[in-house]
XYZ file of N, CA and C in Angstrom:
540
model
N 114.613 44.580 97.824
C 115.098 43.258 97.473
C 115.829 42.635 98.655
N 116.618 43.431 99.388
C 117.336 42.950 100.558
C 116.880 43.719 101.785
N 117.014 43.098 102.944
C 116.648 43.737 104.202
C 117.823 43.603 105.161
N 118.124 44.682 105.873
C 119.203 44.637 106.850
C 118.842 43.642 107.939
N 119.792 42.832 108.329
C 119.590 41.787 109.320
C 120.184 42.244 110.649
N 119.369 42.909 111.474
C 119.857 43.471 112.734
C 119.887 42.471 113.879
N 119.099 41.411 113.799
C 119.015 40.452 114.915
C 120.208 39.533 115.022
N 120.789 39.173 113.907
C 121.868 38.189 113.904
C 123.199 38.886 113.653
N 124.225 38.385 114.272
C 125.559 38.883 113.967
C 126.242 37.873 113.061
N 127.361 38.252 112.492
C 128.094 37.310 111.673
C 128.138 37.703 110.222
N 128.219 36.702 109.364
C 128.491 36.937 107.955
C 127.283 37.398 107.147
N 126.082 37.357 107.687
C 124.884 37.663 106.909
C 124.285 38.991 107.371
N 124.832 40.104 106.894
C 124.371 41.422 107.313
C 123.045 41.820 106.657
N 122.781 41.262 105.477
C 121.525 41.511 104.769
C 120.927 40.168 104.374
N 119.605 40.126 104.362
C 118.953 38.909 103.915
C 118.049 39.240 102.749
N 117.853 38.265 101.914
C 117.014 38.425 100.744
C 115.550 38.408 101.174
N 114.778 39.373 100.711
C 113.333 39.350 100.921
C 112.706 38.463 99.860
N 111.677 37.735 100.231
C 111.040 36.857 99.243
C 110.428 37.665 98.111
N 110.064 38.924 98.365
C 109.504 39.756 97.292
C 110.550 40.093 96.231
N 111.833 39.979 96.561
C 112.893 40.252 95.600
C 113.373 39.020 94.865
N 112.760 37.898 95.145
C 113.219 36.620 94.588
C 113.191 36.585 93.065
N 112.165 37.127 92.474
C 112.047 37.092 91.008
C 113.217 37.796 90.326
N 113.791 38.800 90.990
C 114.883 39.568 90.400
C 116.256 38.952 90.645
N 116.364 38.080 91.650
C 117.688 37.610 92.062
C 117.920 36.111 91.926
N 116.875 35.326 91.739
C 117.040 33.866 91.816
C 117.988 33.295 90.772
N 118.122 33.944 89.641
C 119.052 33.437 88.631
C 120.457 33.995 88.815
N 120.611 35.024 89.646
C 121.907 35.681 89.821
C 122.685 35.167 91.035
N 121.996 34.684 92.044
C 122.661 34.237 93.264
C 123.111 32.797 93.092
N 124.409 32.562 93.315
C 124.920 31.199 93.162
C 125.699 30.718 94.379
N 126.172 31.626 95.228
C 127.006 31.195 96.354
C 126.206 30.918 97.625
N 124.965 31.266 97.663
C 124.120 31.009 98.833
C 122.910 30.184 98.418
N 123.190 29.034 97.836
C 122.136 28.147 97.333
C 122.267 26.791 98.017
N 121.146 26.276 98.497
C 121.087 24.939 99.077
C 120.231 24.086 98.142
N 120.835 23.092 97.492
C 120.047 22.252 96.578
C 119.213 21.228 97.345
N 117.930 21.203 97.049
C 116.993 20.269 97.671
C 116.498 19.279 96.631
N 116.143 18.098 97.079
C 115.373 17.157 96.270
C 113.894 17.432 96.552
N 113.010 16.972 95.689
C 111.578 17.183 95.930
C 111.136 16.562 97.253
N 111.754 15.449 97.663
C 111.401 14.852 98.964
C 111.781 15.793 100.109
N 112.888 16.528 99.957
C 113.267 17.526 100.963
C 112.258 18.671 100.995
N 111.778 19.074 99.817
C 110.795 20.153 99.738
C 109.510 19.730 100.445
N 109.091 18.482 100.258
C 107.882 17.995 100.926
C 108.037 18.075 102.440
N 109.178 17.638 102.974
C 109.422 17.733 104.420
C 109.507 19.185 104.869
N 110.220 19.999 104.116
C 110.363 21.422 104.428
C 108.990 22.082 104.554
N 108.111 21.829 103.600
C 106.780 22.439 103.633
C 105.936 21.892 104.780
N 106.025 20.590 105.047
C 105.265 20.006 106.163
C 105.667 20.641 107.486
N 106.961 20.759 107.723
C 107.444 21.355 108.968
C 107.173 22.854 109.011
N 107.356 23.538 107.894
C 107.208 24.993 107.865
C 105.767 25.442 108.036
N 104.818 24.640 107.597
C 103.408 25.020 107.663
C 102.690 24.438 108.875
N 103.417 23.755 109.721
C 102.794 23.123 110.885
C 102.311 24.170 111.880
N 101.124 23.927 112.439
C 100.579 24.768 113.503
C 100.390 23.880 114.726
N 100.945 24.272 115.883
C 100.797 23.435 117.078
C 99.338 23.298 117.489
N 99.023 22.174 118.118
C 97.628 21.871 118.423
C 97.143 22.462 119.744
N 98.031 22.795 120.634
C 97.604 23.296 121.944
C 98.331 24.586 122.296
N 97.711 25.361 123.164
C 98.335 26.604 123.622
C 99.628 26.289 124.369
N 99.671 25.177 125.094
C 100.875 24.773 125.823
C 102.035 24.550 124.866
N 101.736 23.984 123.690
C 102.783 23.750 122.699
C 103.329 25.051 122.133
N 102.479 26.076 122.076
C 102.881 27.339 121.453
C 103.839 28.135 122.321
N 103.563 28.255 123.619
C 104.418 28.978 124.577
C 104.998 30.265 124.020
N 104.164 31.237 123.840
C 104.688 32.521 123.370
C 104.472 32.692 121.883
N 105.441 33.309 121.245
C 105.332 33.598 119.826
C 105.215 32.313 119.012
N 104.403 32.381 117.992
C 104.304 31.259 117.071
C 105.274 31.542 115.932
N 106.111 30.624 115.640
C 107.044 30.779 114.537
C 107.291 29.421 113.918
N 107.833 29.424 112.741
C 108.129 28.162 112.089
C 109.571 27.775 112.365
N 109.779 26.655 113.032
C 111.151 26.219 113.264
C 111.792 25.632 112.018
N 111.028 25.459 110.957
C 111.580 24.888 109.734
C 111.810 23.399 109.871
N 112.522 22.853 108.918
C 112.773 21.413 108.900
C 114.120 21.126 109.567
N 114.152 20.159 110.488
C 115.427 19.809 111.121
C 116.365 19.153 110.109
N 117.650 19.369 110.291
C 118.640 18.833 109.357
C 118.541 17.315 109.208
N 118.205 16.614 110.290
C 118.179 15.149 110.207
C 116.983 14.621 109.410
N 116.087 15.495 108.982
C 114.945 15.084 108.158
C 115.187 15.329 106.672
N 116.399 15.751 106.330
C 116.753 16.020 104.940
C 117.576 14.875 104.375
N 117.612 14.777 103.058
C 118.461 13.773 102.427
C 119.922 14.090 102.731
N 120.775 13.082 102.624
C 122.201 13.267 102.932
C 122.821 14.386 102.104
N 122.516 14.428 100.816
C 123.102 15.440 99.934
C 122.690 16.850 100.342
N 121.425 17.014 100.671
C 120.933 18.326 101.081
C 121.524 18.740 102.425
N 121.536 17.811 103.361
C 122.087 18.089 104.696
C 123.557 18.503 104.593
N 124.307 17.806 103.779
C 125.725 18.124 103.604
C 125.903 19.508 102.973
N 125.093 19.817 101.970
C 125.171 21.131 101.317
C 124.829 22.244 102.300
N 123.838 22.012 103.154
C 123.452 23.027 104.139
C 124.543 23.214 105.189
N 125.137 22.119 105.638
C 126.175 22.211 106.668
C 127.453 22.860 106.150
N 127.789 22.636 104.893
C 129.014 23.227 104.347
C 128.750 24.595 103.732
N 127.481 24.963 103.574
C 127.128 26.255 102.981
C 127.161 27.378 104.000
N 126.629 28.506 103.602
C 126.622 29.704 104.439
C 125.502 29.649 105.469
N 125.812 30.088 106.678
C 124.797 30.296 107.705
C 124.061 31.583 107.352
N 122.772 31.605 107.560
C 121.999 32.820 107.306
C 121.083 32.673 106.113
N 120.820 33.797 105.463
C 119.889 33.861 104.341
C 120.455 33.126 103.126
N 119.641 32.258 102.538
C 120.035 31.454 101.381
C 118.833 31.258 100.467
N 119.104 30.721 99.296
C 118.042 30.275 98.406
C 117.970 28.761 98.450
N 116.786 28.257 98.557
C 116.554 26.830 98.437
C 116.168 26.614 96.978
N 116.941 25.808 96.270
C 116.631 25.476 94.881
C 116.616 23.956 94.742
N 115.998 23.484 93.700
C 115.954 22.044 93.459
C 117.242 21.570 92.800
N 117.595 20.311 93.070
C 118.728 19.720 92.355
C 118.375 19.657 90.866
N 119.349 19.420 90.023
C 119.141 19.514 88.569
C 118.016 18.623 88.050
N 117.970 17.372 88.490
C 116.952 16.445 87.989
C 115.545 16.903 88.393
N 115.382 17.295 89.645
C 114.059 17.725 90.103
C 113.697 19.114 89.571
N 114.699 19.960 89.329
C 114.432 21.283 88.755
C 113.804 21.120 87.372
N 114.287 20.141 86.601
C 113.719 19.887 85.268
C 112.265 19.431 85.390
N 111.987 18.542 86.320
C 110.601 18.079 86.539
C 109.698 19.248 86.919
N 110.196 20.129 87.795
C 109.423 21.299 88.215
C 109.188 22.219 87.016
N 110.242 22.494 86.249
C 110.137 23.388 85.093
C 109.143 22.854 84.062
N 109.128 21.539 83.862
C 108.193 20.934 82.907
C 106.740 21.245 83.264
N 106.446 21.393 84.554
C 105.072 21.696 84.994
C 104.792 23.192 85.070
N 105.757 23.980 85.529
C 105.485 25.378 85.875
C 106.200 26.406 85.005
N 107.097 25.969 84.119
C 107.813 26.855 83.199
C 108.565 27.980 83.904
N 109.079 27.684 85.076
C 109.903 28.630 85.820
C 110.846 27.850 86.723
N 111.853 28.524 87.235
C 112.800 27.889 88.145
C 112.256 27.942 89.563
N 112.421 26.865 90.300
C 111.994 26.795 91.693
C 113.032 27.463 92.588
N 112.581 28.346 93.466
C 113.466 28.941 94.476
C 112.617 29.484 95.620
N 113.102 29.300 96.849
C 112.437 29.801 98.049
C 113.522 30.415 98.932
N 113.219 31.554 99.549
C 114.166 32.197 100.461
C 114.064 31.502 101.821
N 115.229 31.086 102.350
C 115.266 30.351 103.622
C 116.381 30.886 104.516
N 116.323 30.490 105.782
C 117.380 30.780 106.747
C 118.053 29.457 107.099
N 119.344 29.375 106.834
C 120.111 28.179 107.166
C 120.652 28.356 108.584
N 120.016 27.693 109.536
C 120.430 27.770 110.938
C 121.339 26.580 111.251
N 121.752 26.476 112.465
C 122.659 25.386 112.845
C 121.969 24.021 112.855
N 120.677 24.024 113.197
C 119.961 22.758 113.375
C 118.811 22.552 112.397
N 118.456 23.596 111.655
C 117.299 23.497 110.771
C 117.388 24.522 109.651
N 116.480 24.368 108.696
C 116.334 25.334 107.621
C 114.903 25.847 107.697
N 114.771 27.167 107.853
C 113.460 27.784 108.060
C 113.100 28.704 106.906
N 111.802 28.831 106.628
C 111.379 29.699 105.522
C 111.489 31.176 105.886
N 111.864 31.995 104.927
C 111.768 33.448 105.037
C 110.772 33.891 103.965
N 109.695 33.159 103.907
C 108.674 33.314 102.882
C 107.316 33.301 103.581
N 106.388 34.089 103.078
C 105.074 34.183 103.694
C 104.371 32.833 103.684
N 103.666 32.550 104.757
C 102.965 31.275 104.921
C 102.000 30.994 103.772
N 101.291 32.026 103.296
C 100.345 31.814 102.190
C 101.058 31.361 100.923
N 102.248 31.897 100.673
C 103.022 31.469 99.504
C 103.458 30.010 99.642
N 103.828 29.622 100.856
C 104.231 28.230 101.090
C 103.053 27.278 100.925
N 101.881 27.679 101.419
C 100.680 26.849 101.268
C 100.323 26.667 99.795
N 100.399 27.767 99.045
C 100.087 27.693 97.624
C 101.089 26.781 96.902
N 102.357 26.908 97.237
C 103.386 26.056 96.642
C 103.112 24.587 96.952
N 102.780 24.285 98.201
C 102.493 22.904 98.590
C 101.297 22.359 97.801
N 100.252 23.171 97.675
C 99.064 22.745 96.921
C 99.411 22.453 95.462
N 100.183 23.352 94.855
C 100.522 23.176 93.444
C 101.403 21.948 93.224
N 102.396 21.748 94.078
C 103.286 20.595 93.933
C 102.527 19.282 94.127
N 101.607 19.262 95.087
C 100.813 18.055 95.324
C 99.837 17.814 94.166
N 99.271 18.886 93.653
C 98.283 18.770 92.585
C 98.873 18.139 91.321
N 100.110 18.462 90.995
C 100.730 17.897 89.785
C 101.511 16.625 90.089
N 101.486 16.175 91.342
C 102.103 14.904 91.705
C 103.608 14.949 91.954
N 104.166 16.136 92.171
C 105.602 16.225 92.441
C 105.941 15.913 93.896
N 104.972 16.103 94.793
C 105.164 15.709 96.199
C 103.902 15.024 96.690
N 104.065 14.244 97.755
C 102.920 13.624 98.424
C 102.815 14.222 99.814
N 101.607 14.362 100.250
C 101.397 14.832 101.617
C 101.332 13.632 102.538
N 102.014 13.736 103.659
C 101.962 12.684 104.663
C 101.622 13.314 106.001
N 101.009 12.543 106.871
C 100.672 13.058 108.198
C 101.833 12.786 109.139
N 102.552 13.829 109.450
C 103.691 13.742 110.378
C 103.420 14.586 111.620
N 102.146 14.843 111.918
C 101.807 15.839 112.927
C 102.390 15.551 114.307
N 102.399 14.300 114.752
C 102.955 14.010 116.082
C 104.458 14.288 116.132
N 105.160 13.843 115.113
C 106.610 14.059 115.039
C 106.930 15.559 114.963
N 106.163 16.276 114.156
C 106.409 17.703 113.984
C 106.038 18.461 115.253
N 104.964 18.060 115.917
C 104.568 18.711 117.184
C 105.696 18.609 118.202
N 106.289 17.445 118.320
C 107.396 17.234 119.247
C 108.582 18.143 118.887
N 108.901 18.218 117.602
C 109.989 19.085 117.147
C 109.668 20.550 117.446
N 108.423 20.953 117.190
C 108.010 22.333 117.407
C 108.174 22.721 118.874
N 107.739 21.865 119.764
C 107.848 22.145 121.208
C 109.318 22.305 121.598
N 110.172 21.401 121.134
C 111.599 21.471 121.475
C 112.235 22.759 120.933
N 111.921 23.104 119.700
C 112.489 24.319 119.110
C 111.969 25.566 119.819
N 110.704 25.570 120.194
C 110.142 26.722 120.882
C 110.786 26.886 122.264
N 111.016 25.763 122.960
C 111.689 25.834 124.258
C 113.111 26.359 124.096
N 113.794 25.909 123.058
C 115.160 26.393 122.794
C 115.145 27.897 122.490
N 114.145 28.347 121.716
C 114.022 29.765 121.382
C 113.832 30.603 122.634
N 112.996 30.136 123.563
C 112.734 30.876 124.797
C 114.021 30.989 125.619
N 114.782 29.912 125.718
C 116.060 29.938 126.444
C 117.004 30.954 125.807
N 117.117 30.927 124.475
C 118.009 31.866 123.781
C 117.569 33.313 123.975
N 116.256 33.558 123.930
C 115.768 34.922 124.144
C 116.089 35.395 125.558
N 115.928 34.530 126.554
C 116.252 34.899 127.934
C 117.744 35.158 128.097
N 118.575 34.330 127.464
C 120.027 34.551 127.524
C 120.399 35.874 126.871
N 119.770 36.191 125.762
C 120.028 37.455 125.071
C 119.646 38.644 125.954
N 118.499 38.557 126.636
C 118.069 39.622 127.537
C 119.061 39.807 128.685
N 119.521 38.702 129.243
C 120.490 38.770 130.342
C 121.808 39.405 129.882
N 122.258 39.056 128.686
C 123.494 39.663 128.157
C 123.327 41.159 127.984
N 122.159 41.579 127.478
C 121.916 43.010 127.307
C 121.911 43.728 128.661
N 121.293 43.104 129.661
C 121.266 43.700 130.998
C 122.678 43.832 131.548
N 123.466 42.753 131.464
C 124.820 42.795 132.016
C 125.718 43.712 131.203
N 125.504 43.823 129.897
C 126.268 44.775 129.088
C 125.940 46.199 129.502
N 124.667 46.457 129.817
C 124.260 47.787 130.267
C 124.855 48.140 131.620
N 124.936 47.150 132.522
C 125.534 47.380 133.850
C 127.011 47.658 133.745
N 127.693 46.966 132.846
C 129.134 47.170 132.670
C 129.408 48.579 132.150
N 128.582 49.041 131.173
C 128.772 50.375 130.618
C 128.469 51.445 131.648
N 127.481 51.219 132.526
C 127.096 52.206 133.539
C 128.168 52.332 134.619
N 128.959 51.299 134.851
C 129.974 51.318 135.911
C 131.120 52.231 135.620
């Protein structure tokens, strides 16, 4: 249900696995970010984006998630005042009722609340299926944001490469200090 989080330091020592979501989604209340359906549509568009060129990819392909400035004010505020790290993305009360009316279950997705974005900790196939189902019943609309998302993806990937290089340098210098 939970996985040890060795890459990140700080308050989130364990993160929720999406496979454990069915057992925990009704029990977790302090690490919840309420989304509107419009936020979910943006989240899925950004999370499922694939860059168009090898130059855009530059190394590992990963989902940078949705940038905070693409979320509604209420969602952005909840994410900024909430916990950094592993969280549940749930719908606000009004949209949760609309979702429940169609699917007879509560909406929840495991996400990572970063400083600049919210990223999925959920398998891509599950996100694609969710997007298809929400669009099919008319809860979200698909829009073509590919140019905007491509630009965001490139910037996030460049930032990731810088952070990885800084992390490597810190490890090298930490090793030199210990050897001295």
